[in-house]
PDB file of C-alpha atoms in Angstrom:
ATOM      1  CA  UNK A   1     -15.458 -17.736  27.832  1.00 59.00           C
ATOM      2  CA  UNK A   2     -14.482 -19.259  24.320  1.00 71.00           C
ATOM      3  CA  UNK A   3     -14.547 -17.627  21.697  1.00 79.00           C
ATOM      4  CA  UNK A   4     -16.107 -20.078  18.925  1.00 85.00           C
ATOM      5  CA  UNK A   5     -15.162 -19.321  15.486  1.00 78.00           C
ATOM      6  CA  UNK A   6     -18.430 -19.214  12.687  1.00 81.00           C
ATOM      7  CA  UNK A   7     -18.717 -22.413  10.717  1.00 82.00           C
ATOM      8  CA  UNK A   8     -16.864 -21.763   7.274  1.00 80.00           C
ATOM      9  CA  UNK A   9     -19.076 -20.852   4.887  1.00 83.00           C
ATOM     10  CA  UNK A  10     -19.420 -23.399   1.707  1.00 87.00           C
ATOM     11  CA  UNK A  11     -17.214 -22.459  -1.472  1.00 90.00           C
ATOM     12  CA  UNK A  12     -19.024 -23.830  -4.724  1.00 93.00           C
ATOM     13  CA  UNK A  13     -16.077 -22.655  -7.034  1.00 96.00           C
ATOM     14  CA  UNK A  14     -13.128 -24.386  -4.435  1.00 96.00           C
ATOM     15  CA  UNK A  15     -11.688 -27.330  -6.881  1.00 97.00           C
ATOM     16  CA  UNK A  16      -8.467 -27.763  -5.033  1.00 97.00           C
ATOM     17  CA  UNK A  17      -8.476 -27.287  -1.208  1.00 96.00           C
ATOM     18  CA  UNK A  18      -5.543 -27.819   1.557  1.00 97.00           C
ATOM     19  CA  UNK A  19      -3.031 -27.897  -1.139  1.00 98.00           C
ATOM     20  CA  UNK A  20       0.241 -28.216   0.483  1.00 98.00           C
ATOM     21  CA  UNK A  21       2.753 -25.733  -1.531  1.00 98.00           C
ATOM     22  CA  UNK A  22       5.554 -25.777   1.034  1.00 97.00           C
ATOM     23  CA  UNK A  23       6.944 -27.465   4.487  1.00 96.00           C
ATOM     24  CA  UNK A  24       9.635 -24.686   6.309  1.00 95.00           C
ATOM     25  CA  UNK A  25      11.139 -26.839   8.853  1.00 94.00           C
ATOM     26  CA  UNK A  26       9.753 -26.583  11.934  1.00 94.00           C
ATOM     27  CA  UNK A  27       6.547 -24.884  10.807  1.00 95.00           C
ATOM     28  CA  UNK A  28       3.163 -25.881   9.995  1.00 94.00           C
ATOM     29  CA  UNK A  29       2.705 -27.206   6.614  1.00 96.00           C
ATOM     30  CA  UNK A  30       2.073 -23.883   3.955  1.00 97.00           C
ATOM     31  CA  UNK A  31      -1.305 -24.395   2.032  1.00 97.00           C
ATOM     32  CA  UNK A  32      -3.501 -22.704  -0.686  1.00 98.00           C
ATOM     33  CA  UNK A  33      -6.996 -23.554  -1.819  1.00 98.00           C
ATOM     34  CA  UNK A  34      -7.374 -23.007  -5.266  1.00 98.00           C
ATOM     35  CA  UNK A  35     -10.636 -22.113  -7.567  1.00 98.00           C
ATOM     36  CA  UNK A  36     -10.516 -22.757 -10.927  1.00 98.00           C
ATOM     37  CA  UNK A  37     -13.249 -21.992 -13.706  1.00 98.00           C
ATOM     38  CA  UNK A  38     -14.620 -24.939 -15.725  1.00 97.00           C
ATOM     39  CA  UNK A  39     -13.551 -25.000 -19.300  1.00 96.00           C
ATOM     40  CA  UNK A  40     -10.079 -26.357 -20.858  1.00 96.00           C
ATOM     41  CA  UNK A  41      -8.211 -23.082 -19.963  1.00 93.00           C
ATOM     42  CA  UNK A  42      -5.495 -21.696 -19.524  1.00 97.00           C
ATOM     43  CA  UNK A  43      -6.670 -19.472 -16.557  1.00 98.00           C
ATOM     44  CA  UNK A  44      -4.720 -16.538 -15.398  1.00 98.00           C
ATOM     45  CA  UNK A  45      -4.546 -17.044 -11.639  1.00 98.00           C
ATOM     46  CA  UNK A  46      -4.867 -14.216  -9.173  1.00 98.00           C
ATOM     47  CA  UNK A  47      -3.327 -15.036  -5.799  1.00 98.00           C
ATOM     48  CA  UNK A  48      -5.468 -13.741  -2.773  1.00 98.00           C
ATOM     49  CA  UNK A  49      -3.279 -12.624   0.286  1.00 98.00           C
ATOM     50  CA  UNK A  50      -5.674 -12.049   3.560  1.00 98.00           C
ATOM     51  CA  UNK A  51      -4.710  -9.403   6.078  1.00 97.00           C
ATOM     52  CA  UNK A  52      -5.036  -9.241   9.754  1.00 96.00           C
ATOM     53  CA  UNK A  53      -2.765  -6.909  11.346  1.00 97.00           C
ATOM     54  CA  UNK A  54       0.508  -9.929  10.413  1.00 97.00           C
ATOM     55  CA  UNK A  55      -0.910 -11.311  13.554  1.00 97.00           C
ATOM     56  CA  UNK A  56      -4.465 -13.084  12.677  1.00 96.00           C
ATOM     57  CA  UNK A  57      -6.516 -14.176   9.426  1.00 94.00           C
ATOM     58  CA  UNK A  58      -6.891 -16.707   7.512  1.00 94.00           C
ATOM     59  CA  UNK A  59      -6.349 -17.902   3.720  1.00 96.00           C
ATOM     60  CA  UNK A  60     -10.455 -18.169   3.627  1.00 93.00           C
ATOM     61  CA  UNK A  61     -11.462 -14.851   4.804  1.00 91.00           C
ATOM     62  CA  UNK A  62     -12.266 -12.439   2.268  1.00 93.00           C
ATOM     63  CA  UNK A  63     -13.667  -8.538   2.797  1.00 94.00           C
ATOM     64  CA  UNK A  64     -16.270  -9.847  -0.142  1.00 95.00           C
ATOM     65  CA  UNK A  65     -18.635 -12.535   0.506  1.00 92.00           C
ATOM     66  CA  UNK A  66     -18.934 -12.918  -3.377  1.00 96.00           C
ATOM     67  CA  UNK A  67     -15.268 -12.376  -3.884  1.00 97.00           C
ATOM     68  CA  UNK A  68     -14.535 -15.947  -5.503  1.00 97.00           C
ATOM     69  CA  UNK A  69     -17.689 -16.240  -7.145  1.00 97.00           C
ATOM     70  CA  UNK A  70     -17.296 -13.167  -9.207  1.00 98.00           C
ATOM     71  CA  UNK A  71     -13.223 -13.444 -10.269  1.00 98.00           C
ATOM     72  CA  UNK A  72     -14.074 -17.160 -11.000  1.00 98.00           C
ATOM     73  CA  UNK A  73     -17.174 -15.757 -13.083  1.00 98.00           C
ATOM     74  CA  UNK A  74     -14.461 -13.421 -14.973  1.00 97.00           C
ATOM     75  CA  UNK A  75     -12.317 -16.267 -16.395  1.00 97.00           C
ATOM     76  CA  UNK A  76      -9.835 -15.704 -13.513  1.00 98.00           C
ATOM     77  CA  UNK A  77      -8.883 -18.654 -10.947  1.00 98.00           C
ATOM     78  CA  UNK A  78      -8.211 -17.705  -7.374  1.00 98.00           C
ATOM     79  CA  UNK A  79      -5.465 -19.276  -5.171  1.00 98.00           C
ATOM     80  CA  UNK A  80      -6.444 -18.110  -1.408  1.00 98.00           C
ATOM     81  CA  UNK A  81      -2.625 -18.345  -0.080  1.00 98.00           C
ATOM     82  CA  UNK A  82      -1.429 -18.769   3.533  1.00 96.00           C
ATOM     83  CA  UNK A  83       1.522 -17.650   5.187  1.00 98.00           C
ATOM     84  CA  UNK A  84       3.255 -17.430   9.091  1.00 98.00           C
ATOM     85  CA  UNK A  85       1.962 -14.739  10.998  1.00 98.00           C
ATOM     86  CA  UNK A  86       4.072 -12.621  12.529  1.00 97.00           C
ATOM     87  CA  UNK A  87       4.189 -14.351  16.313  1.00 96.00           C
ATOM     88  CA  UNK A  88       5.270 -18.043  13.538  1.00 96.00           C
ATOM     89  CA  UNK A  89       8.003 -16.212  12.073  1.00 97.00           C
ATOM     90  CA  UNK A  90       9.640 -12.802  11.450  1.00 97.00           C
ATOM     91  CA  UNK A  91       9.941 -11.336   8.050  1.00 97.00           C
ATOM     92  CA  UNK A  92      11.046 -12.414   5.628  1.00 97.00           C
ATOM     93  CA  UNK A  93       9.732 -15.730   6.212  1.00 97.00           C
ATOM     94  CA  UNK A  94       6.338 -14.648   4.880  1.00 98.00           C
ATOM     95  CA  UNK A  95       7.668 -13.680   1.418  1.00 97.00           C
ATOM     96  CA  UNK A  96       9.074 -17.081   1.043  1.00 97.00           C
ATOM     97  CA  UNK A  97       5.634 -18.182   1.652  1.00 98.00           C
ATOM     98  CA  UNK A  98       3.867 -15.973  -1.173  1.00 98.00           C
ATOM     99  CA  UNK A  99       7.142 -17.225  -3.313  1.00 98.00           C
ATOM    100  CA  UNK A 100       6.311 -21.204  -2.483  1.00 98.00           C
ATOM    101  CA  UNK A 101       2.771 -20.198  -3.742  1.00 98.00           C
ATOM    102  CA  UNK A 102       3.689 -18.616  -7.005  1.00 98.00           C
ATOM    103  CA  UNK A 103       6.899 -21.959  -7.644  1.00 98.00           C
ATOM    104  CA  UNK A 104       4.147 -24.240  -6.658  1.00 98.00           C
ATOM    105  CA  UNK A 105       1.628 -23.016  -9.282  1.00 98.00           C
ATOM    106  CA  UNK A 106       3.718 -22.792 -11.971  1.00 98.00           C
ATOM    107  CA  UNK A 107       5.070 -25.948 -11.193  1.00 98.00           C
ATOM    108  CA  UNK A 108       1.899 -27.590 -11.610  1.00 98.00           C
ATOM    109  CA  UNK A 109       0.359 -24.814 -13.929  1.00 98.00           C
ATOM    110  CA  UNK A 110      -0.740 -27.692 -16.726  1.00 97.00           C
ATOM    111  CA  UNK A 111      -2.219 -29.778 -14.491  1.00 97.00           C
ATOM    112  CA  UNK A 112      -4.155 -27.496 -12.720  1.00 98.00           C
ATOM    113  CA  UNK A 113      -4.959 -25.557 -15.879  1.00 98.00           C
ATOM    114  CA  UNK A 114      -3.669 -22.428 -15.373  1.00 98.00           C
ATOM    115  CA  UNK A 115      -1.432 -19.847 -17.497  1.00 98.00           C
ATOM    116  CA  UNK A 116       1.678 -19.416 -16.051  1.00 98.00           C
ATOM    117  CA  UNK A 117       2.011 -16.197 -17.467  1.00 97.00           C
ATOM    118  CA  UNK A 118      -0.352 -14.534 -16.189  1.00 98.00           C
ATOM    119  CA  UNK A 119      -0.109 -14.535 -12.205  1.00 98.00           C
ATOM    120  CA  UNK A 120      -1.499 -11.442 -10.366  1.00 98.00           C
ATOM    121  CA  UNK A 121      -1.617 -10.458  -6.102  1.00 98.00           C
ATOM    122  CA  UNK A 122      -4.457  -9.156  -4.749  1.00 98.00           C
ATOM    123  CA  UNK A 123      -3.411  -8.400  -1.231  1.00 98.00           C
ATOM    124  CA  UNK A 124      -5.561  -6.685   1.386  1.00 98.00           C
ATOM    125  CA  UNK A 125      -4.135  -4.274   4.652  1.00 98.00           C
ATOM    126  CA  UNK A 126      -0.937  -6.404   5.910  1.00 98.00           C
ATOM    127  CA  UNK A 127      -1.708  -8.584   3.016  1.00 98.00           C
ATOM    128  CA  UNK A 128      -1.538  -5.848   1.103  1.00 98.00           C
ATOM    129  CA  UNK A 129       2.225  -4.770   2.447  1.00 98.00           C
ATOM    130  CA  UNK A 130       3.225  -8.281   1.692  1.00 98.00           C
ATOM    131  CA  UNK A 131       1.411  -8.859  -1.954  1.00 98.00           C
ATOM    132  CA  UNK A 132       3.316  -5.550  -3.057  1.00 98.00           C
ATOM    133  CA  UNK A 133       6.393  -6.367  -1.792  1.00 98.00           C
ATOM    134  CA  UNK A 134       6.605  -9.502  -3.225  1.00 98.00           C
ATOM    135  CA  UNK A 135       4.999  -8.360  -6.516  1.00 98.00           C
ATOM    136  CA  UNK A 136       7.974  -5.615  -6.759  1.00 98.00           C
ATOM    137  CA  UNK A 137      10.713  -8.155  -5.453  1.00 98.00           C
ATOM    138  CA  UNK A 138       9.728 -11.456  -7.634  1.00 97.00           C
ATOM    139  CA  UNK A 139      11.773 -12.705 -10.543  1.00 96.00           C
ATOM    140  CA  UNK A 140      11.320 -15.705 -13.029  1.00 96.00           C
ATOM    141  CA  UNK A 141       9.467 -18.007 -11.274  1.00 96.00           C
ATOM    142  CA  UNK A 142       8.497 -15.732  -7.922  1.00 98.00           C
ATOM    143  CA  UNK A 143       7.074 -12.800 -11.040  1.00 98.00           C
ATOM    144  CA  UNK A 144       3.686 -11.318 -10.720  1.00 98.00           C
ATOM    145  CA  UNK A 145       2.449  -9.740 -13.854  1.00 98.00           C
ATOM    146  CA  UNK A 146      -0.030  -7.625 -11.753  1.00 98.00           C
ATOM    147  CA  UNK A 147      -0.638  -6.912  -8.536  1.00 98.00           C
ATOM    148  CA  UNK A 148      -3.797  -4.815  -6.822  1.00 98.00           C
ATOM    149  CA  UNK A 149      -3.594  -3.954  -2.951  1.00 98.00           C
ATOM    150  CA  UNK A 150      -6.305  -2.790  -0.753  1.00 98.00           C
ATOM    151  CA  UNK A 151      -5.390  -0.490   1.342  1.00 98.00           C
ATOM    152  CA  UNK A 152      -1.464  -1.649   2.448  1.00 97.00           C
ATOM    153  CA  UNK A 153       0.761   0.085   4.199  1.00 97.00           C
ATOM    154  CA  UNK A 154       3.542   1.216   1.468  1.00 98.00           C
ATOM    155  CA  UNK A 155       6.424   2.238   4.298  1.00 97.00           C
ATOM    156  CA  UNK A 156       6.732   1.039   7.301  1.00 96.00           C
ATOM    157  CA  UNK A 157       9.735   3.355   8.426  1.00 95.00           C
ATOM    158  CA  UNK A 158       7.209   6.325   8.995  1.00 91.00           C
ATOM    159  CA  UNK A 159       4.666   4.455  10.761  1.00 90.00           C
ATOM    160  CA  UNK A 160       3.955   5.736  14.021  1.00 87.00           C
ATOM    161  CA  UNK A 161       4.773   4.007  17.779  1.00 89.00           C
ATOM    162  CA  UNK A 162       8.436   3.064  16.506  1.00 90.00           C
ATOM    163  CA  UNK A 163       9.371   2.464  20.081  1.00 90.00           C
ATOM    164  CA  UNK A 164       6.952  -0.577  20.793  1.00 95.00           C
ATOM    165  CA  UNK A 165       8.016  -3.885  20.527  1.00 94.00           C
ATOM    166  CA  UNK A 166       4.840  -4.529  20.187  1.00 95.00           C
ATOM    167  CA  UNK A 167       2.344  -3.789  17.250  1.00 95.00           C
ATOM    168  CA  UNK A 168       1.783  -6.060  14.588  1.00 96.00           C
ATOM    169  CA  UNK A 169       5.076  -4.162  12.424  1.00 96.00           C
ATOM    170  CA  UNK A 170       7.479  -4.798  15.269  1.00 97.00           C
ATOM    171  CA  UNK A 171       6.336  -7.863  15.936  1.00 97.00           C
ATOM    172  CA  UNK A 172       6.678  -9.080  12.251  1.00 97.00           C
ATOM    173  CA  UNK A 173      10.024  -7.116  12.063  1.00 97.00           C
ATOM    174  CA  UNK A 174      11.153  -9.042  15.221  1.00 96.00           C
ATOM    175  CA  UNK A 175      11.607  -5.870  17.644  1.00 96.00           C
ATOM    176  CA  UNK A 176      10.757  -1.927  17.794  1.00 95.00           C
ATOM    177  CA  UNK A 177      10.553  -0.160  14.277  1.00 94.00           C
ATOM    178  CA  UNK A 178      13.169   2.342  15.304  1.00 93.00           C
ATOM    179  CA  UNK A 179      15.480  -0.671  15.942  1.00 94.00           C
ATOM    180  CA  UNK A 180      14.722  -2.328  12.584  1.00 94.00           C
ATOM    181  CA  UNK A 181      15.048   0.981   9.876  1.00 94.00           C
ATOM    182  CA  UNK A 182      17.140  -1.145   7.332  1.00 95.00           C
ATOM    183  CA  UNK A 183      14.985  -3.819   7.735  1.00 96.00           C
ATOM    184  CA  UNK A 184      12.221  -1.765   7.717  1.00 96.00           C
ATOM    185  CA  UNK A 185      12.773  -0.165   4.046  1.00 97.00           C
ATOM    186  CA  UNK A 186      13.468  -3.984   2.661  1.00 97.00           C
ATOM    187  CA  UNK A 187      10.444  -4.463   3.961  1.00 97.00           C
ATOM    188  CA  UNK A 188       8.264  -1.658   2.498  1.00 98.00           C
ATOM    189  CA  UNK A 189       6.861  -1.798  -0.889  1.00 98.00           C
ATOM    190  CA  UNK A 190       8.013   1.940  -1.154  1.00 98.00           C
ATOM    191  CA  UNK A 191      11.430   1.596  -1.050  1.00 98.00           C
ATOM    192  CA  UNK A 192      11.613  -1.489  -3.412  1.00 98.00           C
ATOM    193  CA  UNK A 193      10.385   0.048  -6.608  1.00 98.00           C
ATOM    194  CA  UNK A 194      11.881  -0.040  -9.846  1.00 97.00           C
ATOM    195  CA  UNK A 195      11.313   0.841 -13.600  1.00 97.00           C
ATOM    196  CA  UNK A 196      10.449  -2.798 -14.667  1.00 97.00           C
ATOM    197  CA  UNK A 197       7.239  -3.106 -11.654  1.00 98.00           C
ATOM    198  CA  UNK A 198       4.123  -4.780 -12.532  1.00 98.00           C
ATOM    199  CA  UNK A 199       1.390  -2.702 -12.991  1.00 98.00           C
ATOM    200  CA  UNK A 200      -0.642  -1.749  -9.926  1.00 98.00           C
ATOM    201  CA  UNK A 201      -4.191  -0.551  -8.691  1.00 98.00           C
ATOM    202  CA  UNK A 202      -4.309   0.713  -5.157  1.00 98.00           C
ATOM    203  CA  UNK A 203      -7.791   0.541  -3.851  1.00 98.00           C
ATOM    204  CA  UNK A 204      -8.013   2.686  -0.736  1.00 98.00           C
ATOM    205  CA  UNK A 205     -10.457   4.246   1.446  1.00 98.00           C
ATOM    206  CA  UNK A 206     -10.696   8.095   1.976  1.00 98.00           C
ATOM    207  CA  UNK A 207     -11.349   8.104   5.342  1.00 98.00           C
ATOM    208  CA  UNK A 208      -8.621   5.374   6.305  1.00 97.00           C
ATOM    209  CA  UNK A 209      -7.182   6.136   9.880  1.00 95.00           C
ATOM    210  CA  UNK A 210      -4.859   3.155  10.171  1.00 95.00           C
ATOM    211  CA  UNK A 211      -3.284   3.202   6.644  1.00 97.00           C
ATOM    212  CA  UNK A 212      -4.238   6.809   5.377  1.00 97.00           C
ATOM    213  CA  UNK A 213      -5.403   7.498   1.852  1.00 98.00           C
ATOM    214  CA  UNK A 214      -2.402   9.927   1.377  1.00 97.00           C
ATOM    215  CA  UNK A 215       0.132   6.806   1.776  1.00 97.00           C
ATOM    216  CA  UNK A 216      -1.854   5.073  -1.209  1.00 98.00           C
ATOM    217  CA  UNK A 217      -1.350   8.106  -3.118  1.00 98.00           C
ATOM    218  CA  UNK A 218       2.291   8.691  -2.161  1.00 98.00           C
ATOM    219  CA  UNK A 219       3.200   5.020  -3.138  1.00 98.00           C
ATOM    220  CA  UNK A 220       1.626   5.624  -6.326  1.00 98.00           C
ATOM    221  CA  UNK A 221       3.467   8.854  -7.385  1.00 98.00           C
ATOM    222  CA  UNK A 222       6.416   6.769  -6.462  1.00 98.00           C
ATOM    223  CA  UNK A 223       5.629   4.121  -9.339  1.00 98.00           C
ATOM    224  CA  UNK A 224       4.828   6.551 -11.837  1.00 98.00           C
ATOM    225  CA  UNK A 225       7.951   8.283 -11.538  1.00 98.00           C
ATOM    226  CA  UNK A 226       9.954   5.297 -12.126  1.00 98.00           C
ATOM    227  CA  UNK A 227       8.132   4.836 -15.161  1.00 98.00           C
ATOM    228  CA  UNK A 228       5.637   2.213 -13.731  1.00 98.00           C
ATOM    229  CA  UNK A 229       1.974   1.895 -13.766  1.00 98.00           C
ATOM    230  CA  UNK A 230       0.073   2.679 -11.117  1.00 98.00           C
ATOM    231  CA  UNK A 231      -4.200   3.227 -11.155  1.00 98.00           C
ATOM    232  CA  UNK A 232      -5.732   4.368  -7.961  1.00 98.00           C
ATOM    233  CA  UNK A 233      -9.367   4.058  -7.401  1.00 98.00           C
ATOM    234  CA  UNK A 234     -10.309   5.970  -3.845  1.00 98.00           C
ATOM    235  CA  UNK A 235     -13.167   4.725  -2.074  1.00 98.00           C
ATOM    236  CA  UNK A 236     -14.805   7.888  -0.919  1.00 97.00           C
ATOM    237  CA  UNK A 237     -15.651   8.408   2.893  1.00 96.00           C
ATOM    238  CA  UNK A 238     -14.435   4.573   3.621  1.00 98.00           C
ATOM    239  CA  UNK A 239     -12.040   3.313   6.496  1.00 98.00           C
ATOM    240  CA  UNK A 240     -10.037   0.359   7.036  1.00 97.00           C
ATOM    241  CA  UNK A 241     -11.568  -2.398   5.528  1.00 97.00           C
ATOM    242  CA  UNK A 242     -13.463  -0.194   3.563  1.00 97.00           C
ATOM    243  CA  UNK A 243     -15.880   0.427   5.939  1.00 96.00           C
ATOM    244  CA  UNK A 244     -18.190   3.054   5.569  1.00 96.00           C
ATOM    245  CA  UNK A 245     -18.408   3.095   2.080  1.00 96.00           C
ATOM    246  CA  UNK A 246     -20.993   4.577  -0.051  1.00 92.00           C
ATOM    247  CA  UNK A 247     -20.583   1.649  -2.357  1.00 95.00           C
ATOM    248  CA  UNK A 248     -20.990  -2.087  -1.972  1.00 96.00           C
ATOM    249  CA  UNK A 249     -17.227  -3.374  -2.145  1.00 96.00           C
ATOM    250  CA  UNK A 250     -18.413  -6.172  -4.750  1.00 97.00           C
ATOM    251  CA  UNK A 251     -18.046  -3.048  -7.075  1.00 98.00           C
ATOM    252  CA  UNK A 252     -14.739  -2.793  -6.376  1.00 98.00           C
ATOM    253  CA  UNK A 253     -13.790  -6.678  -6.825  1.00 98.00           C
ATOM    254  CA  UNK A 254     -15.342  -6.492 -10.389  1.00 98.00           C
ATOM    255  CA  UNK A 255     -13.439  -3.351 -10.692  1.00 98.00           C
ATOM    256  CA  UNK A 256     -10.456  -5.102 -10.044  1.00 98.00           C
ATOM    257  CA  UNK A 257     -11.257  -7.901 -12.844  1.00 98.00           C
ATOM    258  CA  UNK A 258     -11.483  -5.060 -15.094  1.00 98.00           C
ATOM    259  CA  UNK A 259      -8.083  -3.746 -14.239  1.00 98.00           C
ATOM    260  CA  UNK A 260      -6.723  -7.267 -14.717  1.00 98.00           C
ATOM    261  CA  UNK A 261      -8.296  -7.327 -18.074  1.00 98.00           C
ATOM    262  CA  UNK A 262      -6.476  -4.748 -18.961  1.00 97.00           C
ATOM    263  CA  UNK A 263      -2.966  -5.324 -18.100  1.00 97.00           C
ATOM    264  CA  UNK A 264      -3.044  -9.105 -18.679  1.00 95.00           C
ATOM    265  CA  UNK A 265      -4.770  -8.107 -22.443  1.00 83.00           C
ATOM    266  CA  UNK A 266      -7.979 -10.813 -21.983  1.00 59.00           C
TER     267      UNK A 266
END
């Protein structure tokens, strides 16, 4: 039987859509859509990275139906980013994606009204693992100046089946977990941190069985001791995907905007 995919919803605040940031050779063409508010700007831009396990998703799924609506409302644009999933490409190949994004903005930052300095990830669940790590990694023209995750993995050398070629971490590691270790740690947000890291917010579920809340809170000890900051706001008795929650999650988009606020001093 096929499995039809909805109709996409319509965006009101999309300005810029199928903008082609980058062409890897032998891969699909890279895209983002962008939203920008109206007014002369500059706009600080916040980059959205979808999850899906590294193996599914898509640049215009969001966990909040109102997501663009209410960053746009802020005075924040939104650049919904793609990348290669992990059966396209093995990592690192999706970090040179996220970087393409940030060059390409910047690049074109004046004509698209935006403030270069003042670029910020919101990643969510493998998004998440790959916003972080890019946000930790980036220099010059790949630097974040913020960066809030929903519940990412932080390490994957301690996740669990490290034998099986075939979750969604092997996969995007190109073979067992066990096999990968030093590939692993470049790949995990935990073991990239340094004093001079963007400030974070980690926005995480209590009750998360796939990425547990105690990961969120290990990461974020982590930061602080190198001298970074690092806000945690725990989304009590939610799962993945904050399911479950006792609050509607456009609370916790707004209180992401506020943490941006903050940090980027609007």
């Amino acid at each position: 039987m096929t499995d039809f995919q909805p109709v996409p919803a319509h965006r009101p605040t999309l300005t810029h859509a199928g903008c082609v940031v980058s062409t890897p050779l032998g891969y699909r063409p890279l895209q983002l859509d962008l939203h920008v508010p109206p007014g002369p700007g500059p706009f600080p831009v916040v980059l959205w990275v979808h999850g899906g396990g590294w193996l599914t998703g898509s640049r215009v799924w969001t966990v909040d139906a109102e997501f663009h609506a209410r960053i746009v409302a802020r005075g924040y644009a939104v650049a919904d980013v793609d990348y290669r999933l992990a059966l396209e490409a093995v990592w690192p190949a999706q970090q040179a994606d996220l970087e393409a994004a940030l060059r390409w903005l910047r690049h074109h930052a004046f004509a698209l009204r935006l403030d270069p300095d003042r670029f910020a990830f919101l990643g969510e669940s493998a998004g998440g693992q790959l916003a972080a790590v890019a946000a930790l990694t980036g220099d010059g023209p790949t630097a974040v100046q913020a960066a809030i995750i929903w519940y990412g993995p932080p390490d994957l050398v301690t996740l669990r089946n490290q034998d099986d070629p075939f979750t969604g971490p092997a996969l995007l590691l190109g073979g067992p977990l066990g096999e990968r270790a030093p590939l692993a740690r470049l790949a995990s947000p935990l073991h990239n941190i340094h004093p001079s890291a963007p400030p974070f917010l980690l926005v995480h579920g209590t009750e998360d069985e796939i990425v547990p809340y105690a990961d969120a809170v290990r990461f974020a000890d982590a930061l602080r001791a190198a001298g970074a900051r690092c806000d945690v706001l725990p989304v009590a008795g939610a799962g993945h995907v904050f399911t479950g929650a006792a609050v509607d999650v456009g609370t916790l988009t707004t209180a992401g905007a506020d943490f941006l606020d903050d940090v980027l001093k609007r």
